CSV table of N, CA and C in Angstrom, one decimal:
chain,number,residue,atom,x,y,z
A,1,UNK,N,-139.7,-14.0,-206.1
A,1,UNK,CA,-140.2,-15.3,-206.5
A,1,UNK,C,-139.8,-15.3,-207.8
A,2,UNK,N,-139.4,-17.4,-207.7
A,2,UNK,CA,-138.3,-17.2,-208.4
A,2,UNK,C,-139.4,-18.8,-209.5
A,3,UNK,N,-139.6,-19.4,-210.4
A,3,UNK,CA,-140.4,-20.3,-211.2
A,3,UNK,C,-139.0,-20.6,-211.4
A,4,UNK,N,-139.1,-22.5,-211.7
A,4,UNK,CA,-138.7,-22.3,-212.6
A,4,UNK,C,-139.3,-24.4,-213.8
A,5,UNK,N,-138.0,-24.4,-214.6
A,5,UNK,CA,-139.1,-25.4,-216.0
A,5,UNK,C,-137.7,-26.2,-216.4
A,6,UNK,N,-137.9,-26.7,-216.1
A,6,UNK,CA,-137.0,-28.3,-217.1
A,6,UNK,C,-137.7,-28.8,-218.1
A,7,UNK,N,-136.8,-29.3,-218.9
A,7,UNK,CA,-137.1,-29.6,-220.4
A,7,UNK,C,-136.2,-30.6,-220.6
A,8,UNK,N,-136.0,-31.4,-221.9
A,8,UNK,CA,-135.1,-32.4,-221.8
A,8,UNK,C,-134.9,-33.4,-222.0
A,9,UNK,N,-135.7,-33.8,-220.8
A,9,UNK,CA,-136.0,-35.2,-220.6
A,9,UNK,C,-135.8,-36.5,-221.9
A,10,UNK,N,-135.8,-37.7,-221.2
A,10,UNK,CA,-136.0,-38.7,-221.7
A,10,UNK,C,-135.4,-40.1,-222.0
A,11,UNK,N,-135.5,-40.7,-223.1
A,11,UNK,CA,-135.1,-42.3,-222.6
A,11,UNK,C,-134.3,-42.0,-223.6
A,12,UNK,N,-132.7,-42.3,-223.0
A,12,UNK,CA,-131.5,-43.3,-224.5
A,12,UNK,C,-131.2,-44.0,-223.8
A,13,UNK,N,-130.2,-44.9,-224.8
A,13,UNK,CA,-129.8,-45.7,-224.5
A,13,UNK,C,-128.3,-45.8,-223.9
A,14,UNK,N,-127.4,-45.9,-223.4
A,14,UNK,CA,-126.1,-45.7,-222.8
A,14,UNK,C,-125.6,-45.4,-223.7
A,15,UNK,N,-124.3,-44.6,-223.3
A,15,UNK,CA,-124.0,-44.5,-223.9
A,15,UNK,C,-124.6,-43.0,-225.1
A,16,UNK,N,-125.3,-42.7,-224.8
A,16,UNK,CA,-126.2,-41.7,-225.4
A,16,UNK,C,-125.6,-40.7,-224.5
A,17,UNK,N,-126.3,-39.3,-225.3
A,17,UNK,CA,-126.4,-37.9,-225.1
A,17,UNK,C,-127.5,-37.2,-224.4
A,18,UNK,N,-127.8,-36.7,-223.7
A,18,UNK,CA,-128.6,-35.6,-223.7
A,18,UNK,C,-128.5,-34.2,-223.1
A,19,UNK,N,-128.9,-33.3,-223.7
A,19,UNK,CA,-128.9,-32.3,-222.7
A,19,UNK,C,-130.2,-31.4,-221.5
A,20,UNK,N,-130.2,-31.5,-220.8
A,20,UNK,CA,-131.5,-30.7,-219.8
A,20,UNK,C,-131.1,-29.3,-219.8
A,21,UNK,N,-132.4,-28.5,-219.9
A,21,UNK,CA,-132.4,-27.3,-220.0
A,21,UNK,C,-133.3,-27.0,-218.8
A,22,UNK,N,-133.4,-25.8,-218.3
A,22,UNK,CA,-134.0,-25.2,-217.3
A,22,UNK,C,-134.4,-23.7,-217.3
A,23,UNK,N,-135.4,-22.9,-217.6
A,23,UNK,CA,-135.6,-22.0,-217.4
A,23,UNK,C,-136.1,-21.0,-216.4
A,24,UNK,N,-135.4,-19.8,-216.1
A,24,UNK,CA,-135.8,-19.8,-214.6
A,24,UNK,C,-136.6,-18.2,-215.7
A,25,UNK,N,-137.7,-18.1,-213.8
A,25,UNK,CA,-138.0,-16.5,-214.6
A,25,UNK,C,-138.7,-15.9,-213.5
A,26,UNK,N,-139.4,-15.1,-213.3
A,26,UNK,CA,-139.4,-14.3,-211.3
A,26,UNK,C,-138.3,-12.7,-211.8
A,27,UNK,N,-137.8,-13.2,-210.2
A,27,UNK,CA,-137.4,-12.1,-209.7
A,27,UNK,C,-136.1,-13.0,-210.5
A,28,UNK,N,-135.1,-13.2,-210.8
A,28,UNK,CA,-133.8,-13.7,-211.8
A,28,UNK,C,-132.6,-13.4,-211.5
A,29,UNK,N,-133.2,-11.5,-211.1
A,29,UNK,CA,-132.1,-11.3,-210.6
A,29,UNK,C,-131.0,-11.1,-209.0
A,30,UNK,N,-132.2,-12.0,-208.8
A,30,UNK,CA,-131.9,-12.1,-206.5
A,30,UNK,C,-131.0,-14.2,-207.3
A,31,UNK,N,-131.0,-13.8,-208.1
A,31,UNK,CA,-130.8,-15.6,-208.7
A,31,UNK,C,-128.9,-15.5,-208.3
A,32,UNK,N,-128.2,-16.1,-207.2
A,32,UNK,CA,-126.3,-16.8,-207.8
A,32,UNK,C,-126.4,-17.4,-207.6
A,33,UNK,N,-126.7,-18.8,-206.9
A,33,UNK,CA,-125.8,-20.0,-207.3
A,33,UNK,C,-127.3,-21.0,-207.8
A,34,UNK,N,-127.0,-21.9,-209.5
A,34,UNK,CA,-127.7,-22.8,-210.3
A,34,UNK,C,-127.4,-24.1,-209.9
A,35,UNK,N,-128.0,-25.0,-209.5
A,35,UNK,CA,-127.6,-26.9,-209.3
A,35,UNK,C,-128.6,-27.6,-210.4
A,36,UNK,N,-128.3,-28.3,-209.9
A,36,UNK,CA,-129.2,-29.7,-210.8
A,36,UNK,C,-128.3,-30.7,-209.5
A,37,UNK,N,-129.7,-31.5,-209.8
A,37,UNK,CA,-129.8,-32.4,-208.6
A,37,UNK,C,-130.7,-33.8,-209.1
A,38,UNK,N,-130.4,-34.8,-208.7
A,38,UNK,CA,-131.9,-36.0,-209.3
A,38,UNK,C,-131.4,-36.8,-208.4
A,39,UNK,N,-133.4,-37.4,-208.1
A,39,UNK,CA,-133.5,-38.7,-207.7
A,39,UNK,C,-134.4,-40.2,-208.5
A,40,UNK,N,-133.2,-41.0,-207.9
A,40,UNK,CA,-133.4,-42.6,-208.3
A,40,UNK,C,-134.8,-42.6,-207.7
A,41,UNK,N,-135.5,-43.7,-207.7
A,41,UNK,CA,-136.6,-44.5,-207.2
A,41,UNK,C,-136.3,-45.0,-206.0
A,42,UNK,N,-136.6,-44.7,-204.7
A,42,UNK,CA,-136.3,-45.8,-203.6
A,42,UNK,C,-135.2,-44.7,-203.2
A,43,UNK,N,-134.8,-43.3,-203.4
A,43,UNK,CA,-132.9,-42.7,-203.4
A,43,UNK,C,-133.3,-41.9,-203.7
A,44,UNK,N,-132.5,-41.5,-201.7
A,44,UNK,CA,-132.7,-39.9,-202.0
A,44,UNK,C,-132.3,-39.1,-202.5
A,45,UNK,N,-132.4,-37.7,-202.5
A,45,UNK,CA,-132.0,-36.4,-203.8
A,45,UNK,C,-130.8,-36.2,-203.4
A,46,UNK,N,-129.4,-36.6,-205.0
A,46,UNK,CA,-128.2,-36.8,-205.1
A,46,UNK,C,-128.0,-35.2,-205.5
A,47,UNK,N,-126.5,-34.8,-205.2
A,47,UNK,CA,-126.9,-33.2,-206.0
A,47,UNK,C,-125.6,-34.0,-206.6
A,48,UNK,N,-125.3,-33.4,-207.8
A,48,UNK,CA,-125.2,-33.7,-209.0
A,48,UNK,C,-124.2,-33.0,-209.8
A,49,UNK,N,-124.7,-31.6,-210.4
A,49,UNK,CA,-123.7,-30.3,-210.5
A,49,UNK,C,-124.1,-28.5,-210.0
A,50,UNK,N,-123.8,-27.8,-209.5
A,50,UNK,CA,-123.4,-26.5,-209.5
A,50,UNK,C,-123.0,-25.4,-210.0
A,51,UNK,N,-123.1,-24.3,-211.1
A,51,UNK,CA,-122.5,-23.5,-211.1
A,51,UNK,C,-122.9,-21.7,-209.7
A,52,UNK,N,-121.6,-21.5,-209.9
A,52,UNK,CA,-122.0,-20.0,-208.9
A,52,UNK,C,-122.0,-18.6,-209.9
A,53,UNK,N,-122.6,-17.8,-209.0
A,53,UNK,CA,-122.6,-16.7,-209.5
A,53,UNK,C,-121.5,-16.0,-210.3
A,54,UNK,N,-120.6,-16.7,-209.8
A,54,UNK,CA,-118.8,-15.9,-210.2
A,54,UNK,C,-119.3,-16.5,-211.7
A,55,UNK,N,-119.5,-18.4,-212.2
A,55,UNK,CA,-119.0,-19.7,-212.8
A,55,UNK,C,-118.5,-19.7,-212.5
A,56,UNK,N,-118.1,-20.6,-211.6
A,56,UNK,CA,-117.4,-21.7,-210.5
A,56,UNK,C,-117.7,-23.2,-211.4
A,57,UNK,N,-117.4,-23.5,-211.5
A,57,UNK,CA,-118.6,-25.3,-212.1
A,57,UNK,C,-118.1,-26.1,-211.0
A,58,UNK,N,-118.8,-26.8,-210.3
A,58,UNK,CA,-118.2,-28.0,-208.9
A,58,UNK,C,-119.3,-28.7,-210.0
A,59,UNK,N,-119.0,-29.9,-209.7
A,59,UNK,CA,-119.5,-32.2,-210.1
A,59,UNK,C,-119.6,-32.7,-209.2
A,60,UNK,N,-120.7,-33.8,-208.6
A,60,UNK,CA,-119.7,-34.7,-208.0
A,60,UNK,C,-118.9,-35.7,-208.8
A,61,UNK,N,-118.4,-36.5,-207.8
A,61,UNK,CA,-117.2,-37.3,-208.6
A,61,UNK,C,-118.3,-38.7,-209.6
A,62,UNK,N,-119.5,-38.3,-209.4
A,62,UNK,CA,-120.0,-40.0,-210.1
A,62,UNK,C,-120.5,-39.9,-211.9
A,63,UNK,N,-120.5,-38.2,-212.0
A,63,UNK,CA,-120.5,-37.0,-213.0
A,63,UNK,C,-119.3,-36.7,-213.8
A,64,UNK,N,-118.4,-36.3,-212.6
A,64,UNK,CA,-117.4,-35.8,-213.3
A,64,UNK,C,-116.3,-36.1,-214.8
A,65,UNK,N,-115.8,-35.6,-215.6
A,65,UNK,CA,-115.7,-35.7,-217.3
A,65,UNK,C,-116.8,-36.1,-218.5
A,66,UNK,N,-117.9,-36.0,-217.6
A,66,UNK,CA,-119.0,-36.2,-218.3
A,66,UNK,C,-120.0,-35.4,-219.0
A,67,UNK,N,-120.1,-35.0,-217.6
A,67,UNK,CA,-121.7,-34.5,-217.8
A,67,UNK,C,-120.4,-32.1,-217.6
A,68,UNK,N,-121.8,-31.9,-218.1
A,68,UNK,CA,-121.7,-30.2,-218.1
A,68,UNK,C,-122.6,-29.6,-217.8
A,69,UNK,N,-122.4,-28.5,-216.7
A,69,UNK,CA,-123.1,-27.5,-216.2
A,69,UNK,C,-122.3,-26.6,-216.8
A,70,UNK,N,-124.1,-25.5,-217.4
A,70,UNK,CA,-123.5,-24.5,-218.0
A,70,UNK,C,-124.8,-23.2,-217.7
A,71,UNK,N,-124.3,-22.1,-217.8
A,71,UNK,CA,-125.8,-21.6,-217.5
A,71,UNK,C,-125.9,-19.9,-219.0
A,72,UNK,N,-126.7,-18.9,-219.5
A,72,UNK,CA,-126.8,-17.5,-219.8
A,72,UNK,C,-126.6,-16.8,-218.8
A,73,UNK,N,-126.1,-15.4,-219.5
A,73,UNK,CA,-125.0,-14.3,-218.2
A,73,UNK,C,-126.5,-13.2,-217.8
A,74,UNK,N,-127.6,-13.8,-218.1
A,74,UNK,CA,-128.9,-13.5,-217.3
A,74,UNK,C,-129.4,-14.4,-216.4
A,75,UNK,N,-128.7,-15.1,-216.2
A,75,UNK,CA,-129.3,-16.5,-215.6
A,75,UNK,C,-130.9,-16.9,-214.9
A,76,UNK,N,-130.9,-16.4,-216.4
A,76,UNK,CA,-132.2,-17.1,-216.5
A,76,UNK,C,-132.1,-18.1,-217.2
A,77,UNK,N,-131.9,-19.5,-217.6
A,77,UNK,CA,-131.2,-20.8,-218.4
A,77,UNK,C,-130.1,-21.2,-218.0
A,78,UNK,N,-129.9,-21.7,-217.2
A,78,UNK,CA,-129.2,-23.6,-216.6
A,78,UNK,C,-129.4,-24.7,-217.4
A,79,UNK,N,-128.0,-25.6,-217.8
A,79,UNK,CA,-128.5,-26.3,-218.7
A,79,UNK,C,-127.6,-27.5,-218.0
A,80,UNK,N,-128.0,-29.0,-218.4
A,80,UNK,CA,-126.6,-30.3,-217.9
A,80,UNK,C,-126.8,-30.4,-219.4
A,81,UNK,N,-125.1,-30.8,-220.1
A,81,UNK,CA,-125.4,-31.3,-221.1
A,81,UNK,C,-124.9,-32.9,-220.6
A,82,UNK,N,-124.9,-34.1,-220.9
A,82,UNK,CA,-125.2,-35.2,-220.1
A,82,UNK,C,-124.9,-36.2,-221.4
A,83,UNK,N,-123.7,-36.4,-221.2
A,83,UNK,CA,-122.2,-37.5,-222.0
A,83,UNK,C,-122.0,-39.0,-221.5
A,84,UNK,N,-121.7,-39.9,-222.2
A,84,UNK,CA,-121.7,-41.3,-222.3
A,84,UNK,C,-122.7,-41.8,-220.7
A,85,UNK,N,-124.1,-41.4,-220.9
A,85,UNK,CA,-124.5,-41.5,-219.7
A,85,UNK,C,-125.0,-43.6,-220.1
A,86,UNK,N,-125.3,-43.6,-219.1
A,86,UNK,CA,-124.9,-44.7,-218.2
A,86,UNK,C,-126.7,-45.6,-217.4
A,87,UNK,N,-126.7,-46.6,-217.4
A,87,UNK,CA,-128.7,-46.9,-216.6
A,87,UNK,C,-127.9,-45.9,-215.1
A,88,UNK,N,-127.0,-45.9,-215.1
A,88,UNK,CA,-127.2,-45.0,-213.3
A,88,UNK,C,-127.6,-43.6,-213.0
A,89,UNK,N,-127.3,-43.4,-214.1
A,89,UNK,CA,-127.7,-42.0,-214.2
A,89,UNK,C,-129.6,-41.7,-214.4
A,90,UNK,N,-130.4,-42.6,-214.0
A,90,UNK,CA,-131.6,-42.9,-214.8
A,90,UNK,C,-132.1,-42.1,-213.2
A,91,UNK,N,-133.1,-41.5,-213.4
A,91,UNK,CA,-133.5,-40.2,-211.8
A,91,UNK,C,-134.8,-39.5,-212.7
A,92,UNK,N,-135.2,-38.8,-211.8
A,92,UNK,CA,-135.5,-37.6,-211.7
A,92,UNK,C,-134.8,-36.6,-211.3
A,93,UNK,N,-134.5,-35.8,-212.6
A,93,UNK,CA,-133.6,-34.3,-212.7
A,93,UNK,C,-133.9,-33.4,-212.3
A,94,UNK,N,-133.6,-32.6,-211.0
A,94,UNK,CA,-135.1,-31.3,-210.7
A,94,UNK,C,-132.9,-29.5,-210.6
A,95,UNK,N,-134.0,-29.1,-211.6
A,95,UNK,CA,-133.5,-27.6,-211.3
A,95,UNK,C,-134.0,-27.2,-210.3
A,96,UNK,N,-132.1,-26.7,-209.7
A,96,UNK,CA,-132.4,-25.9,-207.9
A,96,UNK,C,-131.4,-25.0,-208.7
A,97,UNK,N,-132.5,-23.2,-208.0
A,97,UNK,CA,-131.3,-22.6,-207.8
A,97,UNK,C,-131.4,-21.9,-206.4
A,98,UNK,N,-130.6,-20.9,-205.5
A,98,UNK,CA,-130.6,-19.8,-205.3
A,98,UNK,C,-130.2,-18.8,-204.8
A,99,UNK,N,-132.0,-17.9,-204.4
A,99,UNK,CA,-132.0,-16.6,-204.8
A,99,UNK,C,-131.9,-15.9,-202.7
A,100,UNK,N,-133.1,-15.7,-202.7
A,100,UNK,CA,-132.5,-15.4,-201.2
A,100,UNK,C,-134.0,-16.1,-200.3
A,101,UNK,N,-134.2,-16.8,-200.7
A,101,UNK,CA,-134.3,-18.9,-200.7
A,101,UNK,C,-134.1,-19.5,-201.6
A,102,UNK,N,-133.9,-21.1,-201.3
A,102,UNK,CA,-133.8,-22.2,-202.2
A,102,UNK,C,-134.9,-22.3,-203.6
A,103,UNK,N,-135.4,-22.7,-204.5
A,103,UNK,CA,-136.3,-22.7,-205.5
A,103,UNK,C,-135.7,-24.2,-205.7
A,104,UNK,N,-137.3,-24.7,-206.2
A,104,UNK,CA,-136.8,-26.2,-207.1
A,104,UNK,C,-137.6,-26.3,-207.9
A,105,UNK,N,-137.2,-27.1,-209.3
A,105,UNK,CA,-138.1,-27.0,-210.2
A,105,UNK,C,-139.2,-28.5,-209.9
A,106,UNK,N,-140.2,-28.6,-211.1
A,106,UNK,CA,-141.1,-29.5,-211.0
A,106,UNK,C,-140.4,-31.6,-211.7
A,107,UNK,N,-139.0,-31.1,-211.8
A,107,UNK,CA,-138.2,-32.6,-212.0
A,107,UNK,C,-139.2,-33.2,-213.9
A,108,UNK,N,-137.7,-33.5,-214.4
A,108,UNK,CA,-138.2,-34.1,-215.7
A,108,UNK,C,-137.0,-35.6,-215.6
A,109,UNK,N,-137.5,-35.6,-216.4
A,109,UNK,CA,-137.6,-38.0,-216.2
A,109,UNK,C,-136.1,-38.1,-217.1
A,110,UNK,N,-135.2,-38.8,-216.7
A,110,UNK,CA,-134.5,-39.4,-217.8
A,110,UNK,C,-134.1,-40.7,-217.3
A,111,UNK,N,-134.5,-41.4,-218.1
A,111,UNK,CA,-134.0,-42.8,-218.4
A,111,UNK,C,-133.7,-43.4,-219.6
A,112,UNK,N,-132.0,-44.2,-218.7
A,112,UNK,CA,-131.1,-44.6,-219.3
A,112,UNK,C,-130.9,-45.8,-219.5
A,113,UNK,N,-131.2,-46.8,-220.7
A,113,UNK,CA,-131.0,-48.1,-221.2
A,113,UNK,C,-130.3,-48.6,-220.8
A,114,UNK,N,-130.1,-50.1,-220.8
A,114,UNK,CA,-128.9,-51.2,-221.2
A,114,UNK,C,-128.8,-50.7,-223.1
């Protein structure tokens, strides 16, 4: 079992920055991939970024050059540094990890104002 708790969401003006954190607990040694997704009101959940067990990072085209995903060596924490935020980034952001199965956090709200 893996429990995920996100934090760091909030309200920020366009052009600003925010760092999201996700704390993983439980059977963290089974974790391989770690990722962030987001879901805007009325929209489907959207992939944002992921970091593999070997440390390779991947990003959605919409956030490339602005967001950075990282984690610690124990895979107990995964972060999403968000710079140059746009109103289009407004969404609930969810932490996701792949272990023997996939786990999801409860989500944290990010609101980017004009």
